[in-house]
Short mmCIF file of C-alpha atoms in Angstrom, two decimals:
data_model
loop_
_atom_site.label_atom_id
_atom_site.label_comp_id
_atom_site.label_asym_id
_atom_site.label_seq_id
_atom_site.Cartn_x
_atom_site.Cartn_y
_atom_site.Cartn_z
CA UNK A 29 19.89 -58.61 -14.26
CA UNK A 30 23.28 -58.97 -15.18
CA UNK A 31 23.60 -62.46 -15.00
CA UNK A 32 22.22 -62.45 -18.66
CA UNK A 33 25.59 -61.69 -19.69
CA UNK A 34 27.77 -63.13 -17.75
CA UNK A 35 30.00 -66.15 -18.99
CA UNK A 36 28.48 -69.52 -19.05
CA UNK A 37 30.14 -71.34 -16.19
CA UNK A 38 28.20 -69.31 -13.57
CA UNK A 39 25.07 -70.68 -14.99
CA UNK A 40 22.09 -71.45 -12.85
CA UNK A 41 18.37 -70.87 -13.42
CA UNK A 42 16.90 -70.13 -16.85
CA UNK A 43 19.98 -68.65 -17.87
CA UNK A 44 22.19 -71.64 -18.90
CA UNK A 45 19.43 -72.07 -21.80
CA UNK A 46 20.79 -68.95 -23.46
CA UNK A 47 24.35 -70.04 -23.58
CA UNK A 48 25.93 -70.53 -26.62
CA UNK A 49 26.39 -74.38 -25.85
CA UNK A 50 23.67 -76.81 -26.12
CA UNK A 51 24.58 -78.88 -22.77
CA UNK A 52 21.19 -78.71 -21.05
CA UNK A 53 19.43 -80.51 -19.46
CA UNK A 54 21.09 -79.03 -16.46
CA UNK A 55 22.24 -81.49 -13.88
CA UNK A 56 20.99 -80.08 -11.01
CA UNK A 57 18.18 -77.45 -11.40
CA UNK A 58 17.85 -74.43 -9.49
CA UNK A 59 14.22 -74.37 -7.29
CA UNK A 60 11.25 -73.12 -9.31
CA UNK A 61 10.18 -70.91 -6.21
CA UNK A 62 13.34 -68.83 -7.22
CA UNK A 63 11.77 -67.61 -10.40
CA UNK A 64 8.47 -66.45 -9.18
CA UNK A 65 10.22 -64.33 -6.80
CA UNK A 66 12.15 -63.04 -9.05
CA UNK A 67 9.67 -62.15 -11.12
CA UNK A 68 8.18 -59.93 -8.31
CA UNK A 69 11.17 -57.93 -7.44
CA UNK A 70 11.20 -57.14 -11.03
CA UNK A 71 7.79 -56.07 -10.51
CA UNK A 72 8.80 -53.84 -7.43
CA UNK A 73 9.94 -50.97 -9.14
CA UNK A 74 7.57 -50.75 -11.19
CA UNK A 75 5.06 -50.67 -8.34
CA UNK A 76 7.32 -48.20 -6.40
CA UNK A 77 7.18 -46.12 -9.75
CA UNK A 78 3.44 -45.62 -9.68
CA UNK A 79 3.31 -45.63 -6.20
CA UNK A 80 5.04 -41.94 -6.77
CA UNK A 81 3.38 -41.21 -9.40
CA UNK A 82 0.24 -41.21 -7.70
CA UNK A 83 1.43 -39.38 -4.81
CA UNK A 84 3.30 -36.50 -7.13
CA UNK A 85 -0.07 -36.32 -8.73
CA UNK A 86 -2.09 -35.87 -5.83
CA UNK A 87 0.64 -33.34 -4.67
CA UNK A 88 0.12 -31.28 -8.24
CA UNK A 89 -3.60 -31.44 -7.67
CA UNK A 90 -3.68 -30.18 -4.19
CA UNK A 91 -0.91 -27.18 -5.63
CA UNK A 92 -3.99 -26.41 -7.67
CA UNK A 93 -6.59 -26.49 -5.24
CA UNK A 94 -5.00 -25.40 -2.83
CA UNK A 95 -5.19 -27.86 -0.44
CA UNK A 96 -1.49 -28.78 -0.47
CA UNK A 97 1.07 -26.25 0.05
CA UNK A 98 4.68 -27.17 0.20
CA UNK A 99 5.43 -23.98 2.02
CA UNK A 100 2.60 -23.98 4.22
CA UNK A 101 2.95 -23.55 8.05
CA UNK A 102 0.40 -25.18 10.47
CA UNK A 103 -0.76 -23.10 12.98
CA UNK A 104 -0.13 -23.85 16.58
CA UNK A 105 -3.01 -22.31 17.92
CA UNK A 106 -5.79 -24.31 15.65
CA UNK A 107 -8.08 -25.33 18.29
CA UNK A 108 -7.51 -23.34 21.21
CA UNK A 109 -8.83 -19.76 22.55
CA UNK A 110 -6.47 -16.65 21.25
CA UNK A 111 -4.01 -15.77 23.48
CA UNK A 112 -4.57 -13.19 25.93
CA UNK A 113 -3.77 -9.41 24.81
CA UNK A 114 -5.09 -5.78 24.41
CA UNK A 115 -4.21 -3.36 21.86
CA UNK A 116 -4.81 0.22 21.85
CA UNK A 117 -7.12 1.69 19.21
CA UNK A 118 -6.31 3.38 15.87
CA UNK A 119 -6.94 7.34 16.30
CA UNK A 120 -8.62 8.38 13.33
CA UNK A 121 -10.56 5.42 12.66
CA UNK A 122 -13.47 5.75 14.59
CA UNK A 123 -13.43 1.84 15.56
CA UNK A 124 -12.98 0.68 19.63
CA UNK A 125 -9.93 -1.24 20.02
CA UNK A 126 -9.59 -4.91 20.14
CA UNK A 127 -8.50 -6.88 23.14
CA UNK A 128 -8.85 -11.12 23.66
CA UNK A 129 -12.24 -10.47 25.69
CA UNK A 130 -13.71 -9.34 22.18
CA UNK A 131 -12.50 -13.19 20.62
CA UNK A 132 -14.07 -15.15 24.08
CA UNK A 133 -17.45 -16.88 23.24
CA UNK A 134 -18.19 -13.93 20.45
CA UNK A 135 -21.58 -16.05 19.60
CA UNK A 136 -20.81 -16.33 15.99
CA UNK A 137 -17.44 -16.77 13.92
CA UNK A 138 -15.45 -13.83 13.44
CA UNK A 139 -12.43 -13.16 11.65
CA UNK A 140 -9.00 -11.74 12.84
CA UNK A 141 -6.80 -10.08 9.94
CA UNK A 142 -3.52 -8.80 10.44
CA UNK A 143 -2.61 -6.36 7.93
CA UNK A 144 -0.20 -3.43 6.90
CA UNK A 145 -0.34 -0.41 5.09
CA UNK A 146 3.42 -1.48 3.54
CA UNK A 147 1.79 -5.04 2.59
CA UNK A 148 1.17 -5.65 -1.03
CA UNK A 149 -0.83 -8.67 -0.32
CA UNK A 150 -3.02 -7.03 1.66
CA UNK A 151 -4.39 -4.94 -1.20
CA UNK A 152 -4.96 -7.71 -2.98
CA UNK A 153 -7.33 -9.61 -0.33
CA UNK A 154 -8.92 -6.08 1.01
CA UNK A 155 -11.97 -6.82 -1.85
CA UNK A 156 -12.57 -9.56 -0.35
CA UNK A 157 -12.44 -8.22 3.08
CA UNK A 158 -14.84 -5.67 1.84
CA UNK A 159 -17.05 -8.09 0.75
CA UNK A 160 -17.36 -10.46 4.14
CA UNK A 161 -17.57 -7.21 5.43
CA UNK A 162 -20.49 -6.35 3.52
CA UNK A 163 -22.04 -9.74 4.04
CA UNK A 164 -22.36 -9.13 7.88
CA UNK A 165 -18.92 -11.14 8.60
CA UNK A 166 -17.58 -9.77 12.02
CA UNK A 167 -14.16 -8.51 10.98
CA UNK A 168 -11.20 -7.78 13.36
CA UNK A 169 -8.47 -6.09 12.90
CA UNK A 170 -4.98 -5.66 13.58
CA UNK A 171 -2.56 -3.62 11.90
CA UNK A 172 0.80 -5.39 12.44
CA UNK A 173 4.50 -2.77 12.64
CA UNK A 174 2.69 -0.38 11.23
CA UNK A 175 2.43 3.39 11.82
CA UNK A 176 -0.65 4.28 12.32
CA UNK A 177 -1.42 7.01 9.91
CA UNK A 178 -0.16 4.82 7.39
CA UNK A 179 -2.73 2.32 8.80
CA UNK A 180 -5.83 5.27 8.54
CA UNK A 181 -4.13 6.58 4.93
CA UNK A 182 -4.88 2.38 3.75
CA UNK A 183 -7.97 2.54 5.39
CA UNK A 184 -9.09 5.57 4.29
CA UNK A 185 -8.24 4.89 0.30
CA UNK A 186 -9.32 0.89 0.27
CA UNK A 187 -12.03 1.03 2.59
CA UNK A 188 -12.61 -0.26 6.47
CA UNK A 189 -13.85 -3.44 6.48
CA UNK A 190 -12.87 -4.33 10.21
CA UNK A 191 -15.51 -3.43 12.83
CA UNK A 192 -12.77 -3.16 15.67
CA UNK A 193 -8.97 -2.33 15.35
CA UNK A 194 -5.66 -2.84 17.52
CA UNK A 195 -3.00 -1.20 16.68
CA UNK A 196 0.33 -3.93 16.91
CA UNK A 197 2.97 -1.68 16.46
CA UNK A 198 6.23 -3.28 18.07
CA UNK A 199 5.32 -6.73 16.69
CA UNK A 200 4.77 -8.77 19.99
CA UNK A 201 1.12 -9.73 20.06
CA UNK A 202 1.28 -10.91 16.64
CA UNK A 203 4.11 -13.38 17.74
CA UNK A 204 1.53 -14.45 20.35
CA UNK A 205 -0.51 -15.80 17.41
CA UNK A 206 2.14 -17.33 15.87
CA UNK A 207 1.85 -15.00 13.11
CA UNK A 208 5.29 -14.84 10.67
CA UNK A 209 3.97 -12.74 7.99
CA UNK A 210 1.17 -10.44 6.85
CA UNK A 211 -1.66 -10.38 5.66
CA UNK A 212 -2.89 -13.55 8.00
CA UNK A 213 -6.24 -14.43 9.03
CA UNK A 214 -8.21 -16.32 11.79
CA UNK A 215 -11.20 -17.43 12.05
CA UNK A 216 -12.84 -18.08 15.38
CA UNK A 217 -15.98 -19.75 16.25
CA UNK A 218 -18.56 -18.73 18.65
CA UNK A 219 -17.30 -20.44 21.32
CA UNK A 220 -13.76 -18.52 21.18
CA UNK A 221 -11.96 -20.99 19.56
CA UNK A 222 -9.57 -20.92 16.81
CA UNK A 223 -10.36 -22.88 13.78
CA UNK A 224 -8.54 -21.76 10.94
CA UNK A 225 -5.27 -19.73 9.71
CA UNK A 226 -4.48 -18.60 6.61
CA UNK A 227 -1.13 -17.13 6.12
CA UNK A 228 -1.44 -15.67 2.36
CA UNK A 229 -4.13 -13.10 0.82
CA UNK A 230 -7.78 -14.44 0.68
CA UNK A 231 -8.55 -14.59 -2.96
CA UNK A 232 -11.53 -15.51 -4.60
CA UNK A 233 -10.70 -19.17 -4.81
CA UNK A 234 -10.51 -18.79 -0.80
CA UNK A 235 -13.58 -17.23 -0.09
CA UNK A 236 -15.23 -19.86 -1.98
CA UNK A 237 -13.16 -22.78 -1.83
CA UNK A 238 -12.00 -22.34 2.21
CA UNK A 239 -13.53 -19.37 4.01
CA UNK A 240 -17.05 -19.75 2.91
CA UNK A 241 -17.75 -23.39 3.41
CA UNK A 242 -16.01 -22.97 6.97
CA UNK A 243 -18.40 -19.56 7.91
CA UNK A 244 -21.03 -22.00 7.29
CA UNK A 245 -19.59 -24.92 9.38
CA UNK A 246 -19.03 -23.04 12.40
CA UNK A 247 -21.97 -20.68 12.28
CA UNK B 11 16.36 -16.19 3.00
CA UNK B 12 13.75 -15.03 0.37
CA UNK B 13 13.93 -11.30 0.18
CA UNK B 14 10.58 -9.86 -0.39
CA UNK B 15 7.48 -12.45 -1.32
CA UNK B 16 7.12 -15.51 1.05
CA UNK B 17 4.57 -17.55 0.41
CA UNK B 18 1.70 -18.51 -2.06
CA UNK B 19 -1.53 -18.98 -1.67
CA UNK B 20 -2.15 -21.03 -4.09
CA UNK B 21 -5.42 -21.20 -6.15
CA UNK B 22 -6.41 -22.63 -9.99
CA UNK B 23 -7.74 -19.60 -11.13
CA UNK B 24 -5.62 -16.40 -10.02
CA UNK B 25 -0.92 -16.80 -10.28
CA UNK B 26 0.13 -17.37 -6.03
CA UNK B 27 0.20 -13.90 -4.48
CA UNK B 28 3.18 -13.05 -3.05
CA UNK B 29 3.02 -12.79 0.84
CA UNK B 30 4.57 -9.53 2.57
CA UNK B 31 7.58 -9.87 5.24
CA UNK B 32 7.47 -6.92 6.67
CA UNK B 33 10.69 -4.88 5.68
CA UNK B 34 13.18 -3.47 8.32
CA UNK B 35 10.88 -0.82 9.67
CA UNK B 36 7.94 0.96 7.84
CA UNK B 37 9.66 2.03 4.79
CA UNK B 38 10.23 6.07 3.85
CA UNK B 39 10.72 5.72 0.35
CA UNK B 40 10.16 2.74 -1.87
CA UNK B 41 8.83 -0.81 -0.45
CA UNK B 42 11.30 -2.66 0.64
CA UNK B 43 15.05 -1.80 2.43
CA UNK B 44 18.29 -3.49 2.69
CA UNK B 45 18.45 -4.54 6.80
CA UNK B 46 21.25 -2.71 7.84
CA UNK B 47 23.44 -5.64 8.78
CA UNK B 48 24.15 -6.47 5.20
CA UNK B 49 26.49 -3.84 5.14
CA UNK B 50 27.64 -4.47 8.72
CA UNK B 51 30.85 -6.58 9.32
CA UNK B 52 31.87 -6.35 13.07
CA UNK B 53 31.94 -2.71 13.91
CA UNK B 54 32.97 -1.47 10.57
CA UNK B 55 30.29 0.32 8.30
CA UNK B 56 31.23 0.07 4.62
CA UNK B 57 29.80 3.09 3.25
CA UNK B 58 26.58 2.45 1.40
CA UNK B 59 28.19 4.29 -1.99
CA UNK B 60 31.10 2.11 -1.91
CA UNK B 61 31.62 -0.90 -4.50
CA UNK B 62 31.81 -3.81 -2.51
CA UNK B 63 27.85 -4.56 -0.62
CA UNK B 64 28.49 -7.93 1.49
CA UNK B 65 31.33 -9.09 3.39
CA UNK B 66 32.14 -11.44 1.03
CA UNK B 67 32.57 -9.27 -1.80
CA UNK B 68 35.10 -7.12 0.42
CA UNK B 69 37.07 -10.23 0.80
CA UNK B 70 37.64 -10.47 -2.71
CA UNK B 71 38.24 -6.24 -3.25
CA UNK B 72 41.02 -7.47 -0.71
CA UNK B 73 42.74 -9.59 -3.17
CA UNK B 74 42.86 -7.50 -6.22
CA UNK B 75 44.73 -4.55 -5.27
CA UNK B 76 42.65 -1.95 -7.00
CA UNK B 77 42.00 1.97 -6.64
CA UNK B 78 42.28 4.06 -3.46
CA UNK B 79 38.73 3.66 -3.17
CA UNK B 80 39.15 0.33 -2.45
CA UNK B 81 42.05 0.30 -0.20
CA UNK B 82 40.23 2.91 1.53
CA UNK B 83 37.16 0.44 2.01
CA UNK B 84 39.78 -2.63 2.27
CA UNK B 85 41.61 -0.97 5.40
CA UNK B 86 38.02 -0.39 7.07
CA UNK B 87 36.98 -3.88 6.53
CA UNK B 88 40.11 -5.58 7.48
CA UNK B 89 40.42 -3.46 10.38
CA UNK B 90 38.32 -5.43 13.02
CA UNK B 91 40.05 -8.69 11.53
CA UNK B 92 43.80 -7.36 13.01
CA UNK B 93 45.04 -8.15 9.70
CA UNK B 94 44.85 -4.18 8.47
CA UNK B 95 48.63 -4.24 8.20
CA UNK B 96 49.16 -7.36 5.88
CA UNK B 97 47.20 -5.84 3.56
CA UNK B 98 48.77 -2.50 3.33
CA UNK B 99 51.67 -4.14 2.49
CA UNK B 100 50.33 -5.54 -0.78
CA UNK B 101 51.94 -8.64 -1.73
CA UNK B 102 50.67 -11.35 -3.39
CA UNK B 103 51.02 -14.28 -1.44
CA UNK B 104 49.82 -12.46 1.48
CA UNK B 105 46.47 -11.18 -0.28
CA UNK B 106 46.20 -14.81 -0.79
CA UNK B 107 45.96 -15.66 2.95
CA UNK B 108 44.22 -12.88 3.49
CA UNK B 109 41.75 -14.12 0.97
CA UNK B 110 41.72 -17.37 2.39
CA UNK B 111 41.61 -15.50 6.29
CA UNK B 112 38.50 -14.05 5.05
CA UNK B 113 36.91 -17.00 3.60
CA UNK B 114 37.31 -18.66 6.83
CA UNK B 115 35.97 -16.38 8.73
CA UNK B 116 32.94 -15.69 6.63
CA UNK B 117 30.60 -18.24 8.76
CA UNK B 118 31.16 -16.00 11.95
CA UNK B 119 30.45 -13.09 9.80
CA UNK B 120 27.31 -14.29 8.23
CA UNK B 121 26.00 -14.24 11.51
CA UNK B 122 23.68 -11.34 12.85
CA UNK B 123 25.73 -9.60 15.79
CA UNK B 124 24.71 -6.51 16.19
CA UNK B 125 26.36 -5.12 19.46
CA UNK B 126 23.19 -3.36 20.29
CA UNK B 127 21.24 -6.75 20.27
CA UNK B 128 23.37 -8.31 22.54
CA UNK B 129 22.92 -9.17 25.88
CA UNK B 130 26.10 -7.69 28.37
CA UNK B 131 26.71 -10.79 29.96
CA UNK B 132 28.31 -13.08 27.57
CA UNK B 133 27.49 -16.46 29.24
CA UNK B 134 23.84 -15.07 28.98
CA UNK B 135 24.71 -14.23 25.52
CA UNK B 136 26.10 -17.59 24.46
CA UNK B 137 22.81 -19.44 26.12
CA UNK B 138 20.83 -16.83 24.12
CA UNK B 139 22.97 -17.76 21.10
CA UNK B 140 22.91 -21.48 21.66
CA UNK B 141 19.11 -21.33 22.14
CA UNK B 142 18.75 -19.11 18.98
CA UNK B 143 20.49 -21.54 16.90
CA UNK B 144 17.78 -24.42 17.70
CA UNK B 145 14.98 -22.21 16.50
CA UNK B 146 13.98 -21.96 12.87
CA UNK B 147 13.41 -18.45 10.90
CA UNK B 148 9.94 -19.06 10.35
CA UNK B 149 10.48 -16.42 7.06
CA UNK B 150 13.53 -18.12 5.43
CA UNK B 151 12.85 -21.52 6.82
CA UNK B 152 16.17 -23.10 6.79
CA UNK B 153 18.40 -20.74 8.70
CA UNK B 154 18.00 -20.71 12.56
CA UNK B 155 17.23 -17.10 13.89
CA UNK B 156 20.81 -16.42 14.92
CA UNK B 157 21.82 -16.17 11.37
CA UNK B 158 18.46 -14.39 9.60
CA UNK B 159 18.29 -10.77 8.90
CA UNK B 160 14.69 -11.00 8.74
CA UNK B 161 12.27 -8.55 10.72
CA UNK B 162 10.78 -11.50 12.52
CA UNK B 163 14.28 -13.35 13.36
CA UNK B 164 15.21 -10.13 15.20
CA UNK B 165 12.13 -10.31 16.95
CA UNK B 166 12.74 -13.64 18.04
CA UNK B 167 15.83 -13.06 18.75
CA UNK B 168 14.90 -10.13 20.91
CA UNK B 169 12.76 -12.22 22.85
CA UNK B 170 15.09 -15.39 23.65
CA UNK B 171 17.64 -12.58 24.82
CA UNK B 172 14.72 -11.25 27.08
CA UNK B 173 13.80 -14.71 28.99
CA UNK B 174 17.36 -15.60 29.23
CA UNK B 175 17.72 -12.34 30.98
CA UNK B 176 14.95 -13.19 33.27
CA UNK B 177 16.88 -16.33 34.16
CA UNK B 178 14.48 -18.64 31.94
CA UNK B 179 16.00 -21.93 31.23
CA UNK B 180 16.71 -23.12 27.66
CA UNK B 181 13.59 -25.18 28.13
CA UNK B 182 11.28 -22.69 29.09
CA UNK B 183 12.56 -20.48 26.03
CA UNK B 184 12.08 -23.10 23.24
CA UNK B 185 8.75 -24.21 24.49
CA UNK B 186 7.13 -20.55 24.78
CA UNK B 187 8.26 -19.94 21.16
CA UNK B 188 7.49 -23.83 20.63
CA UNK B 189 3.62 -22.89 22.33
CA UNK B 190 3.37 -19.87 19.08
CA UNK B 191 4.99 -21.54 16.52
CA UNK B 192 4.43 -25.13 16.74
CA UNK B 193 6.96 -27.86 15.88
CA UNK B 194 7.60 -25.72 12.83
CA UNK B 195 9.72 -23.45 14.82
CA UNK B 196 12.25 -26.29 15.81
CA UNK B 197 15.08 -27.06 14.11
CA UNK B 198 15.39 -30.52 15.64
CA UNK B 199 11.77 -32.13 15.63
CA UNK B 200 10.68 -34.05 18.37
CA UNK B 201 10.39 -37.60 17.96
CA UNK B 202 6.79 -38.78 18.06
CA UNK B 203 4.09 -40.66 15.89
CA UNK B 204 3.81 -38.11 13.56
CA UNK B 205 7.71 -38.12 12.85
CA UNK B 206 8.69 -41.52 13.27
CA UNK B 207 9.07 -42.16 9.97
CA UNK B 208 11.60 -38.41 9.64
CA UNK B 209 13.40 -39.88 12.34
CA UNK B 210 13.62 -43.91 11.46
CA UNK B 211 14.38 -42.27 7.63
CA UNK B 212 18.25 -42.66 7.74
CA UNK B 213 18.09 -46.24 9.73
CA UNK B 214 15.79 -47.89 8.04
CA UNK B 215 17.84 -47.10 4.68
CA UNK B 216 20.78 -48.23 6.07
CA UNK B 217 18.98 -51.28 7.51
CA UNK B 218 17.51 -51.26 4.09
CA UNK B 219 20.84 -51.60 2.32
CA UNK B 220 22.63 -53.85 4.70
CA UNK B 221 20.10 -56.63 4.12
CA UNK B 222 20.13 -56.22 0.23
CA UNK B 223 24.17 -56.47 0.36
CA UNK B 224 23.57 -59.61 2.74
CA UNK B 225 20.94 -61.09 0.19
CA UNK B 226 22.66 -60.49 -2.49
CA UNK B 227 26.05 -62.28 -0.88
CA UNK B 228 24.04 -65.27 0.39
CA UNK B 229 22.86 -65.75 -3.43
CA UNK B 230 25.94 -66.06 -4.89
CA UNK B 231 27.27 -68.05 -2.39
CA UNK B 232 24.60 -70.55 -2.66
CA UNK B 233 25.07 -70.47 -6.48
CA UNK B 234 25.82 -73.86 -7.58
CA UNK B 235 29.17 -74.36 -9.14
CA UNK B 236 28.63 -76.27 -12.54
CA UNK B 237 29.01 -79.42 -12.44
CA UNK B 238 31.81 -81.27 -14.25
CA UNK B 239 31.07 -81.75 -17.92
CA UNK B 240 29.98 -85.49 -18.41
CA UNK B 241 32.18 -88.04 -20.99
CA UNK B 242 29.53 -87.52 -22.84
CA UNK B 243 29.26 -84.06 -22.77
CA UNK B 244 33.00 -83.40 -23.45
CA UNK B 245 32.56 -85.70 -26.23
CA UNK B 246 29.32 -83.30 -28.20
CA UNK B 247 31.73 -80.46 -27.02
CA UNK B 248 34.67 -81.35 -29.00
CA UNK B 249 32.53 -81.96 -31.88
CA UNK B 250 31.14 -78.84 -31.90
CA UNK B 251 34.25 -76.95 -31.76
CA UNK B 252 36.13 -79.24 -34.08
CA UNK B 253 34.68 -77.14 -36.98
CA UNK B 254 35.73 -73.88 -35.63
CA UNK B 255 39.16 -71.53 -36.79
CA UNK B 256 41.23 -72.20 -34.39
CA UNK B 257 40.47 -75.09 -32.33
#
């Protein structure tokens, strides 16, 4: 771009016909394929430009949806049984413990929530726990570093939506999920297999943007 | 790493929900705690009441000669450093290294060493260390676990100390939290299809960059120098400046 300015002895191309001096016609022109390549690196950023655009926007529509999310963590276990454990139950609760042989070929998708009394989040999604409950969903629970008659005391005031319950105290089974924050949930299909995480409270917009559609995929 | 909240959901309708990391231990009063090692530096406690509340900020106390309070917390800090003496003394230019002591040795500090959590055999303990480093907080995602205070760092942590007490190798270690965590976990991601391009990144805009310099060289080399003005021409040129001042 700068050759627009510069002096007119380093003339060559279209240039030299914007000098200040009539002394065209050039000698020796420059090739003509010169120009039309020029032309389309000029065009280049231009194309880059909306090339980003686009992808920014798709980025900003997933934020929305939901579907993108910068923060997000895949799950390493999408796709293959739960790992192997067995928790002891919750006294109080009235619900038999949970163990892996409860997640192996359960004959119709269940859920696995880890939750915590000391877990704001978790209030916020119990509703909706409630309600899958409600709806016949096969809910699991596991109260993650929790002591367990905080666990009962959130039970007991939001409701019990989970039809068995492990109690995680120390942590270590919830690292065998992969699990790096509560509330999280899995859902596993009837053949014991892991389909889908979700690391955040189930809103609404989950249940029927995410959870729904996949209860129906996989029952 | 973020204190409290740790991820949103997302959603059009309802703000992103803060996600719970769990706090040090279930909490007696109020939600969340401070992890203990934020007041920790080496083996001395600073007293929870006392002004300064990070390393860092005892550092500077150091340097500013103030009340008995602070001398009080100074000597404590300093203490572990071997420097106690320099700063009882209370000169300037000796504050100053002190100061600057401190501010080099703030990267050791920052790092979570609790005695407790450490293994007894120190080449254990520097394998553990060396594999902790390599290992993302999954919580604060850009420190390794070696340097998080978070609940699930310690965990971690707890657990590479564990299998490198069993005699694991630094293999074994990274790929059973590598099995949990996926790829995520890693600090250095392994090279495959899906992270060529992560990887090629940095040659590809040097390779990049190269051939524009090259390109750009080769075109004004191959600029033709301007050809000699013709009789002719020199002739239409001195006309044309004839009628300008100064010519």
């Amino acid at each position: 771009m700068n050759e627009v300015s510069t002096p007119p002895p380093r003339a060559g191309g279209s240039e030299d016909r914007r000098s200040a001096l009539s002394v065209s016609p050039h000698p020796n022109p420059p090739p003509q394929s010169g120009g039309g390549r020029r032309r389309l690196l000029l065009l280049a950023p231009l194309g880059a430009a909306a090339a980003a655009g686009a992808g920014f926007y798709a980025m900003l529509r997933g934020l929305g949806t939901g579907s993108y999310d910068p923060r997000g963590v895949p799950s390493a276990l999408i796709g293959k049984p739960p790992p192997d454990f067995a928790l002891p139950p919750l006294d109080g609760a009235e619900r038999p413990p949970l163990s892996a042989a409860d997640l192996r070929a359960p004959g119709r998708p269940v859920l696995v929530n880890f939750f915590a009394s000391w877990c704001v989040p978790c209030v916020i999604e119990h509703p909706q726990l409630m309600r899958l409950s409600r709806e016949g969903v096969p809910l699991l629970g596991i109260a993650y570093k929790d002591k367990p008659e905080d666990s009962l005391g959130f039970l007991r005031r939001h409701g019990n939506p989970f039809a068995k319950l492990g109690v995680d105290q120390p942590g270590r089974v919830a690292i065998d999920w992969g699990l790096y924050g509560v509330p999280e949930t899995y859902l596993i299909d009837k053949a014991g297999i892991i389909r889908w995480r979700w690391a955040g409270p189930i809103t609404e917009d989950t249940m029927s943007a995410e959870l729904q559609p996949l209860l129906r995929r996989y029952a | 790493m973020r204190p409290g909240a740790l991820r949103s959901s997302g959603g059009s309708a309802t703000p992103p929900s803060p996600r719970a990391v769990r706090p040090e231990s279930p909490p007696e009063t109020g939600l969340w705690r401070v992890p203990a090692e934020v007041f920790h530096l080496g083996d001395a406690r600073i007293p929870a009441g006392a002004k300064t509340t990070s390393p860092l900020r005892s550092g500077s106390a150091a340097s500013t000669h103030g009340s008995k309070t602070q001398t009080g917390v100074r000597g404590q800090v300093l203490a572990p450093a071997g420097v106690g003496g320099a700063a009882a003394n209370g000169q300037r230019p000796r504050s100053f290294v002190l100061a600057a002591l401190l501010l080099l040795a703030s990267p050791a500090l920052a790092a979570v060493g609790d005695p407790a959590e450490q293994l007894r055999d120190p080449a254990q303990e520097e394998k553990a260390r060396a594999i902790g480093r390599e290992l993302r907080c999954m919580v604060c995602q850009n420190q390794s676990i070696e340097d998080s205070d978070a609940d699930l760092a310690r965990d971690l942590r707890r657990i590479v100390r564990e299998q490198v007490a069993a005699g694991r190798s630094e293999r074994e270690v990274i790929d059973y939290l590598h099995d949990r965590y996926g790829d995520y976990v890693l600090l250095r991601p392994p090279l495959r299809a899906g992270t060529l391009l992560l990887w090629a990144a940095p040659a590809v805009a040097l390779a990049g960059g190269v051939a524009l310099v090259l390109a750009m060289r080769r075109r004004s080399a191959a600029a033709p120098a301007p050809a000699p003005l013709s009789e002719e021409e020199e002739a239409r040129l001195a006309e044309k400046l004839r009628g300008r001042p100064g010519a």
